[in-house]
């Protein structure tokens, strides 16, 4: 009997939702478990890093890493798993695009540290003690990983073979990906394992979108009574579905929330945020500067809106610190 | 358009799979370039770039030997891409594309770098200018490697022209084109052509009789073998594009057979209504007509029309229909139904004219409240000898006016109604002053803000009216009332106005008030605008392509505009513009084909999500949503290649020939490769 | 790069107005700073915000977009679309820490060679005063923090001890 | 369903305009409209305040808006056309000119008040004819005033510059109301012409001339009654008829009253309740003689 | 004795600060777009007594003829009927311009002496500031005392009539929260106009 392919899961800077999504495979997970040999999954099973180090290079068939890369430890693990795996898969929006953690790329490291360890309302730290990367006591040395200045996508650290998009990826897409891995029926390296057409294509509200949208104002979904059947853009609410790869079956829209873009751009686009910005602002109705600015003021935080998940993967990547 | 063939339609060598071999040429332009830019260094750097097979410099690239170089290299070195660094592409791009094509490769495998106008002529530092030239050359070389073969498109042009609106503008354009031998379809909404001009007695500034100059033209339209005249008809649908518009025309039933009716009008006299009873639209409601009527005796076509709204046969079904029996040609046909005609034309002239301002919007002038307040159009009909009063000026109460006030700018130059100056009312007010004085001998006051009489003979006409004793009061009439303060005002209408030149507020009692209404876009102009993809200015008049240099063209190729639908104007200007529109349409169709640049955009249907974001952005309405595939589709014939939609498609599903994303990205990359 | 820093500005000019204005500046032999690298597009409406960000990411110190005056666009309204995108893009770029003066949109008609010259000179002077942006070098600096790990891993392996306990 | 509005009486109501208040309250009560008094309201500022200091004038009026803002019903109504205009203008200027609005709001805030902008100023005539409706009015008519020939006098500040429920130059609201009461409105070209307003106090010759023209024209057009909307207009037209006769040597006397008084009469209310005895031109037998007698004939 | 006056105007006779000051007041910003059509004058019911029609005032204001405007009776005759504002084809708020001129005149004491309108405005202003409400009788009495006490006698007939008909409120009416009112009206004293109002 041929050996079952070895599979590994690992998480970096992530919320844990992606791990959860693996469990969401529900009964199918048994099929998967039957078909593969899970050799490393710290969240669920007790493996040690040394176990992985001991494996021969390239011996793991596929590793799925979720989460963005923020610390030196994550970098190290990414490298290690890269070395040990035949296929490395960026699992979920954070690994693929930076995800929500990458919104921190708008702030300098010092500011983050200061807030988290000193200023946050729930912190009581009068001595202003900050974590040290190295601490020695009684002759024993404890280390902590380095906290990087930049949040990175997985492929900004190591080479990635495939991407499974989503915050988190849907069980359907995961099941398909696993099947492809098992059968070897794989698309070209570097592919995103989801359709290359924007979400509107599969959105249940697509037909309700008129051909003549001209934005007179942008409304914010939590402040607006919304029609549950009408395309969000037709109601003046920013929906990233136009600029976001489909494949999620428009879960958010079905749940009456506009798409926020977690599946990332299509392969034809270099910068998801720039594209959605381009489309939305070009369709503003006003012609005079003041009117245009007034309408666009309805989007108070362009970075947070257009790069909710994609800041690390964007062309500018990170806020340049101002002099 | 998406596939990359190995050869183009003319058998010239193409791209896919073939090794890319670039020839680079830098021009000295005598000393124009070489005196500042180190052309030798440019050539040397270019030679190092990927795919560059030959890199040369030459004194005058645009000269015959310069071009010959390129052609020779293409042949001898099997080049398939050419870059020339010289002057502005606006000057010589077509020259070199020609050379490239003659050399045997597709002319769009060419890129030009401007190192003269944007280089040697504007800079002073030789090293910096050379460095800049090299950067731009790198960009061009990188870009040209990504070029694809393209073809200029040629489309056949249908030889017929559609004209919408049969006022003096439409009539003039129709006759011009028909005389040039082109087939013309003239579609008019009303039962007769002639438009507003047919309602006037005299026209300024020459005071010649309107009928005398208009009716011969109307008859000429009817008789012209090249003109198909459809009155009582409207355009309902337009498809296609320049050279090939498919137009649907709805022809309302007039319940008279057009072929057999000879216009004897026996039927009208026979109608059971012995006296006319219904409001006569042509006479601005001043006269009455029967349910079976002809707008005016010289109407073209000279056909009667039955109005089903008032005809007893239609209302009650109980009429004996003497009209039907009296007609010995059996032309009355109650069974007629609406017809639709479908035609194909190469060009369209829209000449739908104007509508007079609705004075009930300004109750301050008392129209409708006081019997003796009239609109200018009503007065035009009154002074016409064939009009409802037979040319008599009698007020609604039967009196002949002894004093008349003419109020200018009614519904013009007023932000509350219409901001614009209607351009003709100063002049026609003077005309009406003259005619009213001629008919009644009354004192005439003109209440004006500014007299606008620019035109040949116009100011002279103004002067003539002053000499005739028309009283000119500079001030916008503030109100018209029947409120009196003194015995001489009793029984009169009082115009309260500041005579701004005297700086006194005056109360002027008159017997009759004439409101000089301004012009507004015609009823239904908005539908016409949508059907023909014409833009309009804020006030709703159709927008010309350029206010000075293309006053009869529109943003939609092949659609022209003439007359008051473009903006207020008088008859001389209308006729001039109609002639210009006819000439433009003729120039377009007579050539037989239109040729277009290939830099159009296209949507890959596999990529498009059908989000419709791009559709409203196209200024030419070239993008449509295909309801079958649920994707957006660009009509290449309408696309002018601005690229706006390309920059906007949020999923990157639109590409533009010659300005593909990756071509531009490679330019960006290369101009920055040294930083 | 060893030479002294010179601002590098990438310009996107529409074919009908600003590119032609630049031609006019040339024909009139007006002199302006050589720091521009021009990319010709048919219409300012073709300027994809991605192009602007890409230029910054690749090291441009400034980006200039030139189009026809409002109302004069050869394609009717492309410049309005450009203006709308620009308004949003400038806010975005500012929020990302890039000074507003590094991104400019100017309406320059075909007859305004003089204006073109002035705009270019002004912008070069302004960007010069702001100093280098050079994002491509910043990216390299940022990535330096990772490269140190490479080194540390090497050392650790020599010492046969894990980097983290 | 009873309708409820926040009610701003205005200063004249306490003095010369008392009858206006009495008839207004009586009629609206009859129609089931509740008027919820604005507590501790202050003078709107009228034309005089605006002449002295624009910001203060707006701030003064805005205090009333801020008080109304706390009310359950944001529709603020007033019987006085001057107050209607000033409150309306204040509210609109604060929106139209954010600079002014901010300043006024700061001034209010300093006094511990807050204005959110939710208040809408409504004219009582508007409420009567459009919210209550003429059908409802007709239902209450017990005494159709067949022979009353009404010159409807709207005055200036009722219609200008903010009237949005009718035409500003030749409105027809009172005309339609009069018809509903069984009366006949005459064509009245001066229906929106100014009566001189507060000039009656400062330049009586000027204001009396304006009133003279109005009274004279009403008679000339065949009216036997001028209906007015505003306490100030009514005061001017009602109280100065003897002075006008003296000054212009012409008898232009004619009965004048508030539209609410006429409505009350048609509803069968007694003149005392409607404050008719307070009108200088009121003559107890007028109704019997001119209106009711004629009607039965 | 010199009976002729110079009527030619030199540029130096104009005040270049006049128009900008008026245009800075809300409602007066569109002054420059006046086309001198005279609709405002024609519709103005008070123009029968004005020495300069409103249209002329508009022109004099925008070109800086401050002295001429301030010497004219026009602004004091304006009863704020808004007819001009509503009918102006350029949507210029003529009434607001009239108000602005009154305010300026009162501030700079440029009005004709003892002009009753000004006295009325000032008295009204004071009374409302003091009490929060206006009492017609008190106001008119004060007005006549200050301008033409002889008038009081003339008015006796009307006064008696009013008392008889119960339309005479002798007791001045005060609002309760006068401090609140003063806080509002004194706002500018606390924050002089040069300082930006606190947000
Ligand atoms: C009171 C008055 C007096 C004037 N006097 C003079 C004068 O003395 N001298 C002078 O030079 N100018 C005069 N003018 C101006 C003159 O009328 C115009 O210049 C002229 O009529 C413009 O011609 P037109 O063909 O553009 O428009 P129109 O005369 O308005 O003709 C437009 C035609 O198009 C038809 N039409 C409209 N919509 C449609 C549709 N959707 N489908 C089909 N058909 C449609 C209409 O029925 C009409 O027949 C006067 C104007 C006015 C108002
Ligand atoms: C100061 C001024 C400012 C203006 N500004 C504007 C404006 O801002 N906007 C606007 O729309 N209009 C403007 N105009 C009007 C505008 O100039 C004219 O409408 C326009 O130039 C007319 O063009 P044209 O071709 O008919 O005549 P022209 O421009 O006069 O051209 C006639 C040509 O014919 C040549 N010529 C003459 N006789 C002979 C001959 N016998 N043989 C051979 N060649 C001959 C002349 O040399 C000339 O080149 C302005 C006019 C003036 C005076
Ligand atoms: S924009 Fe959003 S809501 Fe509208 S069709 Fe696209 S995905 Fe659906
Ligand atoms: S709708 Fe958008 S945000 Fe929601 S899951 Fe899909 S891609 Fe993600
Ligand atoms: S190609 Fe252009 S640069 Fe070269 S010689 Fe000709 S004009 Fe001069
Ligand atoms: S042409 Fe004369 S009347 Fe007509 S709008 Fe212009 S200025 Fe007024
Ligand atoms: S390129 Fe321009 S003209 Fe062509 S389809 Fe796109 S927007 Fe329309
Ligand atoms: S914007 Fe792009 S994806 Fe959307 S409809 Fe147009 S082409 Fe299709
Ligand atoms: S009405 Fe308006 S435009 Fe006409 S003069 Fe008066 S202010 Fe000027
Ligand atoms: S507001 Fe004044 S200027 Fe204007 S019309 Fe009325 S009284 Fe005359």
PDB file of C-alpha atoms in Angstrom, chain B residues 190-378:
ATOM      1  CA  UNK B 190     -46.727  66.836 -36.730  1.00  0.00           C
ATOM      2  CA  UNK B 191     -49.121  66.333 -39.659  1.00  0.00           C
ATOM      3  CA  UNK B 192     -47.198  68.912 -41.691  1.00  0.00           C
ATOM      4  CA  UNK B 193     -43.656  70.071 -42.098  1.00  0.00           C
ATOM      5  CA  UNK B 194     -42.713  73.730 -41.745  1.00  0.00           C
ATOM      6  CA  UNK B 195     -42.124  73.948 -38.012  1.00  0.00           C
ATOM      7  CA  UNK B 196     -42.460  77.270 -36.296  1.00  0.00           C
ATOM      8  CA  UNK B 197     -41.628  79.316 -39.355  1.00  0.00           C
ATOM      9  CA  UNK B 198     -44.843  78.218 -41.016  1.00  0.00           C
ATOM     10  CA  UNK B 199     -46.727  80.135 -38.338  1.00  0.00           C
ATOM     11  CA  UNK B 200     -45.230  83.525 -39.038  1.00  0.00           C
ATOM     12  CA  UNK B 201     -46.460  86.222 -41.328  1.00  0.00           C
ATOM     13  CA  UNK B 202     -43.268  88.154 -41.793  1.00  0.00           C
ATOM     14  CA  UNK B 203     -39.721  87.484 -40.753  1.00  0.00           C
ATOM     15  CA  UNK B 204     -37.149  89.904 -39.442  1.00  0.00           C
ATOM     16  CA  UNK B 205     -35.087  91.794 -40.340  1.00  0.00           C
ATOM     17  CA  UNK B 206     -36.184  92.066 -43.939  1.00  0.00           C
ATOM     18  CA  UNK B 207     -39.881  91.603 -43.196  1.00  0.00           C
ATOM     19  CA  UNK B 208     -40.269  89.262 -46.114  1.00  0.00           C
ATOM     20  CA  UNK B 209     -43.297  87.081 -46.136  1.00  0.00           C
ATOM     21  CA  UNK B 210     -42.571  83.800 -44.434  1.00  0.00           C
ATOM     22  CA  UNK B 211     -44.965  81.799 -46.574  1.00  0.00           C
ATOM     23  CA  UNK B 212     -43.435  83.160 -49.761  1.00  0.00           C
ATOM     24  CA  UNK B 213     -40.029  81.833 -48.894  1.00  0.00           C
ATOM     25  CA  UNK B 214     -41.045  78.715 -46.997  1.00  0.00           C
ATOM     26  CA  UNK B 215     -43.849  77.178 -49.055  1.00  0.00           C
ATOM     27  CA  UNK B 216     -41.782  76.681 -52.216  1.00  0.00           C
ATOM     28  CA  UNK B 217     -39.251  74.798 -50.130  1.00  0.00           C
ATOM     29  CA  UNK B 218     -41.964  72.697 -48.538  1.00  0.00           C
ATOM     30  CA  UNK B 219     -43.347  71.760 -51.932  1.00  0.00           C
ATOM     31  CA  UNK B 220     -39.870  70.976 -53.179  1.00  0.00           C
ATOM     32  CA  UNK B 221     -39.536  68.487 -50.339  1.00  0.00           C
ATOM     33  CA  UNK B 222     -42.805  66.841 -51.296  1.00  0.00           C
ATOM     34  CA  UNK B 223     -41.847  66.555 -54.933  1.00  0.00           C
ATOM     35  CA  UNK B 224     -38.230  65.574 -54.601  1.00  0.00           C
ATOM     36  CA  UNK B 225     -37.686  62.034 -55.867  1.00  0.00           C
ATOM     37  CA  UNK B 226     -34.878  61.459 -53.369  1.00  0.00           C
ATOM     38  CA  UNK B 227     -36.896  62.418 -50.320  1.00  0.00           C
ATOM     39  CA  UNK B 228     -39.192  60.076 -48.482  1.00  0.00           C
ATOM     40  CA  UNK B 229     -41.352  62.245 -46.246  1.00  0.00           C
ATOM     41  CA  UNK B 230     -43.015  60.703 -43.245  1.00  0.00           C
ATOM     42  CA  UNK B 231     -45.100  63.196 -41.337  1.00  0.00           C
ATOM     43  CA  UNK B 232     -47.185  62.362 -38.262  1.00  0.00           C
ATOM     44  CA  UNK B 233     -44.346  59.976 -37.446  1.00  0.00           C
ATOM     45  CA  UNK B 234     -41.718  59.498 -34.808  1.00  0.00           C
ATOM     46  CA  UNK B 235     -38.448  57.673 -34.458  1.00  0.00           C
ATOM     47  CA  UNK B 236     -38.825  55.021 -31.773  1.00  0.00           C
ATOM     48  CA  UNK B 237     -35.609  53.056 -31.868  1.00  0.00           C
ATOM     49  CA  UNK B 238     -32.061  53.474 -33.089  1.00  0.00           C
ATOM     50  CA  UNK B 239     -29.425  50.773 -33.291  1.00  0.00           C
ATOM     51  CA  UNK B 240     -26.040  50.554 -34.923  1.00  0.00           C
ATOM     52  CA  UNK B 241     -23.430  53.179 -35.479  1.00  0.00           C
ATOM     53  CA  UNK B 242     -21.928  55.579 -37.940  1.00  0.00           C
ATOM     54  CA  UNK B 243     -22.330  54.301 -41.469  1.00  0.00           C
ATOM     55  CA  UNK B 244     -25.025  51.882 -40.471  1.00  0.00           C
ATOM     56  CA  UNK B 245     -27.802  53.106 -38.231  1.00  0.00           C
ATOM     57  CA  UNK B 246     -30.873  50.919 -38.042  1.00  0.00           C
ATOM     58  CA  UNK B 247     -33.817  53.147 -37.319  1.00  0.00           C
ATOM     59  CA  UNK B 248     -37.401  52.292 -36.494  1.00  0.00           C
ATOM     60  CA  UNK B 249     -40.063  54.867 -37.294  1.00  0.00           C
ATOM     61  CA  UNK B 250     -43.587  54.747 -35.945  1.00  0.00           C
ATOM     62  CA  UNK B 251     -46.171  56.167 -38.324  1.00  0.00           C
ATOM     63  CA  UNK B 252     -49.365  57.213 -36.621  1.00  0.00           C
ATOM     64  CA  UNK B 253     -52.574  56.603 -38.526  1.00  0.00           C
ATOM     65  CA  UNK B 254     -54.152  59.764 -39.916  1.00  0.00           C
ATOM     66  CA  UNK B 255     -57.131  57.700 -41.190  1.00  0.00           C
ATOM     67  CA  UNK B 256     -56.594  59.048 -44.658  1.00  0.00           C
ATOM     68  CA  UNK B 257     -54.956  57.148 -47.437  1.00  0.00           C
ATOM     69  CA  UNK B 258     -51.937  59.184 -48.404  1.00  0.00           C
ATOM     70  CA  UNK B 259     -51.778  57.782 -51.913  1.00  0.00           C
ATOM     71  CA  UNK B 260     -55.316  58.588 -52.919  1.00  0.00           C
ATOM     72  CA  UNK B 261     -56.102  61.822 -51.059  1.00  0.00           C
ATOM     73  CA  UNK B 262     -55.645  64.812 -53.340  1.00  0.00           C
ATOM     74  CA  UNK B 263     -56.223  67.474 -50.738  1.00  0.00           C
ATOM     75  CA  UNK B 264     -59.558  68.715 -52.102  1.00  0.00           C
ATOM     76  CA  UNK B 265     -60.808  69.209 -48.508  1.00  0.00           C
ATOM     77  CA  UNK B 266     -64.384  68.169 -49.435  1.00  0.00           C
ATOM     78  CA  UNK B 267     -64.375  65.884 -46.423  1.00  0.00           C
ATOM     79  CA  UNK B 268     -63.774  68.780 -44.057  1.00  0.00           C
ATOM     80  CA  UNK B 269     -66.794  70.678 -45.287  1.00  0.00           C
ATOM     81  CA  UNK B 270     -68.863  67.512 -45.099  1.00  0.00           C
ATOM     82  CA  UNK B 271     -68.043  66.777 -41.444  1.00  0.00           C
ATOM     83  CA  UNK B 272     -71.068  66.585 -39.134  1.00  0.00           C
ATOM     84  CA  UNK B 273     -69.551  69.382 -37.094  1.00  0.00           C
ATOM     85  CA  UNK B 274     -70.760  72.260 -39.182  1.00  0.00           C
ATOM     86  CA  UNK B 275     -68.585  74.771 -37.376  1.00  0.00           C
ATOM     87  CA  UNK B 276     -65.117  74.164 -36.062  1.00  0.00           C
ATOM     88  CA  UNK B 277     -65.233  73.415 -32.385  1.00  0.00           C
ATOM     89  CA  UNK B 278     -61.899  72.152 -31.150  1.00  0.00           C
ATOM     90  CA  UNK B 279     -58.819  73.979 -30.157  1.00  0.00           C
ATOM     91  CA  UNK B 280     -56.576  74.502 -33.127  1.00  0.00           C
ATOM     92  CA  UNK B 281     -52.980  73.719 -32.147  1.00  0.00           C
ATOM     93  CA  UNK B 282     -51.512  75.325 -35.204  1.00  0.00           C
ATOM     94  CA  UNK B 283     -53.206  78.598 -34.305  1.00  0.00           C
ATOM     95  CA  UNK B 284     -52.036  78.436 -30.713  1.00  0.00           C
ATOM     96  CA  UNK B 285     -55.586  77.808 -29.588  1.00  0.00           C
ATOM     97  CA  UNK B 286     -56.796  81.134 -30.968  1.00  0.00           C
ATOM     98  CA  UNK B 287     -58.843  79.415 -33.637  1.00  0.00           C
ATOM     99  CA  UNK B 288     -60.963  76.293 -33.849  1.00  0.00           C
ATOM    100  CA  UNK B 289     -60.813  73.280 -36.093  1.00  0.00           C
ATOM    101  CA  UNK B 290     -62.949  70.233 -36.828  1.00  0.00           C
ATOM    102  CA  UNK B 291     -62.027  66.635 -35.955  1.00  0.00           C
ATOM    103  CA  UNK B 292     -61.020  66.288 -39.601  1.00  0.00           C
ATOM    104  CA  UNK B 293     -58.629  69.059 -40.453  1.00  0.00           C
ATOM    105  CA  UNK B 294     -55.599  70.333 -42.262  1.00  0.00           C
ATOM    106  CA  UNK B 295     -53.315  72.530 -40.146  1.00  0.00           C
ATOM    107  CA  UNK B 296     -53.101  75.272 -42.758  1.00  0.00           C
ATOM    108  CA  UNK B 297     -53.883  75.491 -46.459  1.00  0.00           C
ATOM    109  CA  UNK B 298     -50.295  75.122 -47.703  1.00  0.00           C
ATOM    110  CA  UNK B 299     -49.524  72.190 -45.418  1.00  0.00           C
ATOM    111  CA  UNK B 300     -47.163  69.588 -46.806  1.00  0.00           C
ATOM    112  CA  UNK B 301     -48.199  66.918 -47.424  1.00  0.00           C
ATOM    113  CA  UNK B 302     -51.552  68.483 -48.373  1.00  0.00           C
ATOM    114  CA  UNK B 303     -53.422  65.776 -46.545  1.00  0.00           C
ATOM    115  CA  UNK B 304     -56.206  65.961 -44.057  1.00  0.00           C
ATOM    116  CA  UNK B 305     -55.905  64.222 -40.731  1.00  0.00           C
ATOM    117  CA  UNK B 306     -58.609  62.833 -38.494  1.00  0.00           C
ATOM    118  CA  UNK B 307     -58.092  63.398 -34.814  1.00  0.00           C
ATOM    119  CA  UNK B 308     -59.489  60.324 -33.020  1.00  0.00           C
ATOM    120  CA  UNK B 309     -59.668  62.271 -29.761  1.00  0.00           C
ATOM    121  CA  UNK B 310     -62.487  64.428 -31.094  1.00  0.00           C
ATOM    122  CA  UNK B 311     -63.963  62.495 -34.039  1.00  0.00           C
ATOM    123  CA  UNK B 312     -67.423  61.116 -33.222  1.00  0.00           C
ATOM    124  CA  UNK B 313     -66.771  57.938 -35.166  1.00  0.00           C
ATOM    125  CA  UNK B 314     -64.035  57.091 -32.704  1.00  0.00           C
ATOM    126  CA  UNK B 315     -65.639  58.595 -29.636  1.00  0.00           C
ATOM    127  CA  UNK B 316     -69.118  57.143 -29.959  1.00  0.00           C
ATOM    128  CA  UNK B 317     -69.005  54.985 -33.082  1.00  0.00           C
ATOM    129  CA  UNK B 318     -72.280  56.613 -34.027  1.00  0.00           C
ATOM    130  CA  UNK B 319     -71.313  59.108 -36.730  1.00  0.00           C
ATOM    131  CA  UNK B 320     -72.756  58.710 -40.206  1.00  0.00           C
ATOM    132  CA  UNK B 321     -69.336  59.709 -41.482  1.00  0.00           C
ATOM    133  CA  UNK B 322     -70.288  62.015 -44.328  1.00  0.00           C
ATOM    134  CA  UNK B 323     -66.571  62.657 -44.751  1.00  0.00           C
ATOM    135  CA  UNK B 324     -66.127  59.086 -45.854  1.00  0.00           C
ATOM    136  CA  UNK B 325     -69.017  59.129 -48.294  1.00  0.00           C
ATOM    137  CA  UNK B 326     -68.257  62.500 -49.786  1.00  0.00           C
ATOM    138  CA  UNK B 327     -64.735  61.525 -50.813  1.00  0.00           C
ATOM    139  CA  UNK B 328     -64.975  60.196 -54.342  1.00  0.00           C
ATOM    140  CA  UNK B 329     -61.453  58.839 -54.105  1.00  0.00           C
ATOM    141  CA  UNK B 330     -62.364  56.767 -51.068  1.00  0.00           C
ATOM    142  CA  UNK B 331     -59.411  58.117 -49.170  1.00  0.00           C
ATOM    143  CA  UNK B 332     -61.020  58.165 -45.736  1.00  0.00           C
ATOM    144  CA  UNK B 333     -60.090  54.942 -44.009  1.00  0.00           C
ATOM    145  CA  UNK B 334     -61.177  54.448 -40.423  1.00  0.00           C
ATOM    146  CA  UNK B 335     -59.503  51.059 -40.261  1.00  0.00           C
ATOM    147  CA  UNK B 336     -55.992  52.445 -40.569  1.00  0.00           C
ATOM    148  CA  UNK B 337     -53.607  51.386 -37.833  1.00  0.00           C
ATOM    149  CA  UNK B 338     -50.191  52.391 -36.710  1.00  0.00           C
ATOM    150  CA  UNK B 339     -47.374  51.336 -39.018  1.00  0.00           C
ATOM    151  CA  UNK B 340     -43.713  50.883 -38.331  1.00  0.00           C
ATOM    152  CA  UNK B 341     -40.997  51.332 -40.880  1.00  0.00           C
ATOM    153  CA  UNK B 342     -37.447  50.120 -40.520  1.00  0.00           C
ATOM    154  CA  UNK B 343     -34.707  51.818 -42.401  1.00  0.00           C
ATOM    155  CA  UNK B 344     -30.953  51.770 -42.566  1.00  0.00           C
ATOM    156  CA  UNK B 345     -29.035  55.019 -42.948  1.00  0.00           C
ATOM    157  CA  UNK B 346     -25.400  56.087 -42.875  1.00  0.00           C
ATOM    158  CA  UNK B 347     -25.874  59.392 -41.107  1.00  0.00           C
ATOM    159  CA  UNK B 348     -28.490  61.256 -39.114  1.00  0.00           C
ATOM    160  CA  UNK B 349     -29.326  64.938 -38.832  1.00  0.00           C
ATOM    161  CA  UNK B 350     -31.399  65.873 -35.799  1.00  0.00           C
ATOM    162  CA  UNK B 351     -33.378  69.092 -36.305  1.00  0.00           C
ATOM    163  CA  UNK B 352     -36.145  68.914 -33.752  1.00  0.00           C
ATOM    164  CA  UNK B 353     -36.245  72.627 -33.027  1.00  0.00           C
ATOM    165  CA  UNK B 354     -37.566  74.312 -29.928  1.00  0.00           C
ATOM    166  CA  UNK B 355     -40.603  74.888 -27.780  1.00  0.00           C
ATOM    167  CA  UNK B 356     -41.740  78.304 -26.659  1.00  0.00           C
ATOM    168  CA  UNK B 357     -41.541  79.011 -22.933  1.00  0.00           C
ATOM    169  CA  UNK B 358     -44.715  78.186 -21.037  1.00  0.00           C
ATOM    170  CA  UNK B 359     -45.843  81.577 -19.698  1.00  0.00           C
ATOM    171  CA  UNK B 360     -48.086  80.130 -17.029  1.00  0.00           C
ATOM    172  CA  UNK B 361     -44.868  79.550 -15.130  1.00  0.00           C
ATOM    173  CA  UNK B 362     -44.647  83.320 -14.591  1.00  0.00           C
ATOM    174  CA  UNK B 363     -48.028  84.393 -13.171  1.00  0.00           C
ATOM    175  CA  UNK B 364     -46.547  87.790 -12.468  1.00  0.00           C
ATOM    176  CA  UNK B 365     -47.377  88.669 -16.066  1.00  0.00           C
ATOM    177  CA  UNK B 366     -50.984  87.658 -15.654  1.00  0.00           C
ATOM    178  CA  UNK B 367     -51.300  85.301 -18.589  1.00  0.00           C
ATOM    179  CA  UNK B 368     -54.503  83.335 -18.156  1.00  0.00           C
ATOM    180  CA  UNK B 369     -55.651  85.803 -15.513  1.00  0.00           C
ATOM    181  CA  UNK B 370     -56.155  88.719 -17.850  1.00  0.00           C
ATOM    182  CA  UNK B 371     -57.694  88.144 -21.264  1.00  0.00           C
ATOM    183  CA  UNK B 372     -55.586  90.719 -22.990  1.00  0.00           C
ATOM    184  CA  UNK B 373     -52.240  89.171 -22.234  1.00  0.00           C
ATOM    185  CA  UNK B 374     -50.949  87.232 -25.252  1.00  0.00           C
ATOM    186  CA  UNK B 375     -47.896  85.191 -26.092  1.00  0.00           C
ATOM    187  CA  UNK B 376     -45.758  86.218 -29.027  1.00  0.00           C
ATOM    188  CA  UNK B 377     -46.713  83.112 -30.956  1.00  0.00           C
ATOM    189  CA  UNK B 378     -50.377  83.950 -30.555  1.00  0.00           C
TER     190      UNK B 378
END
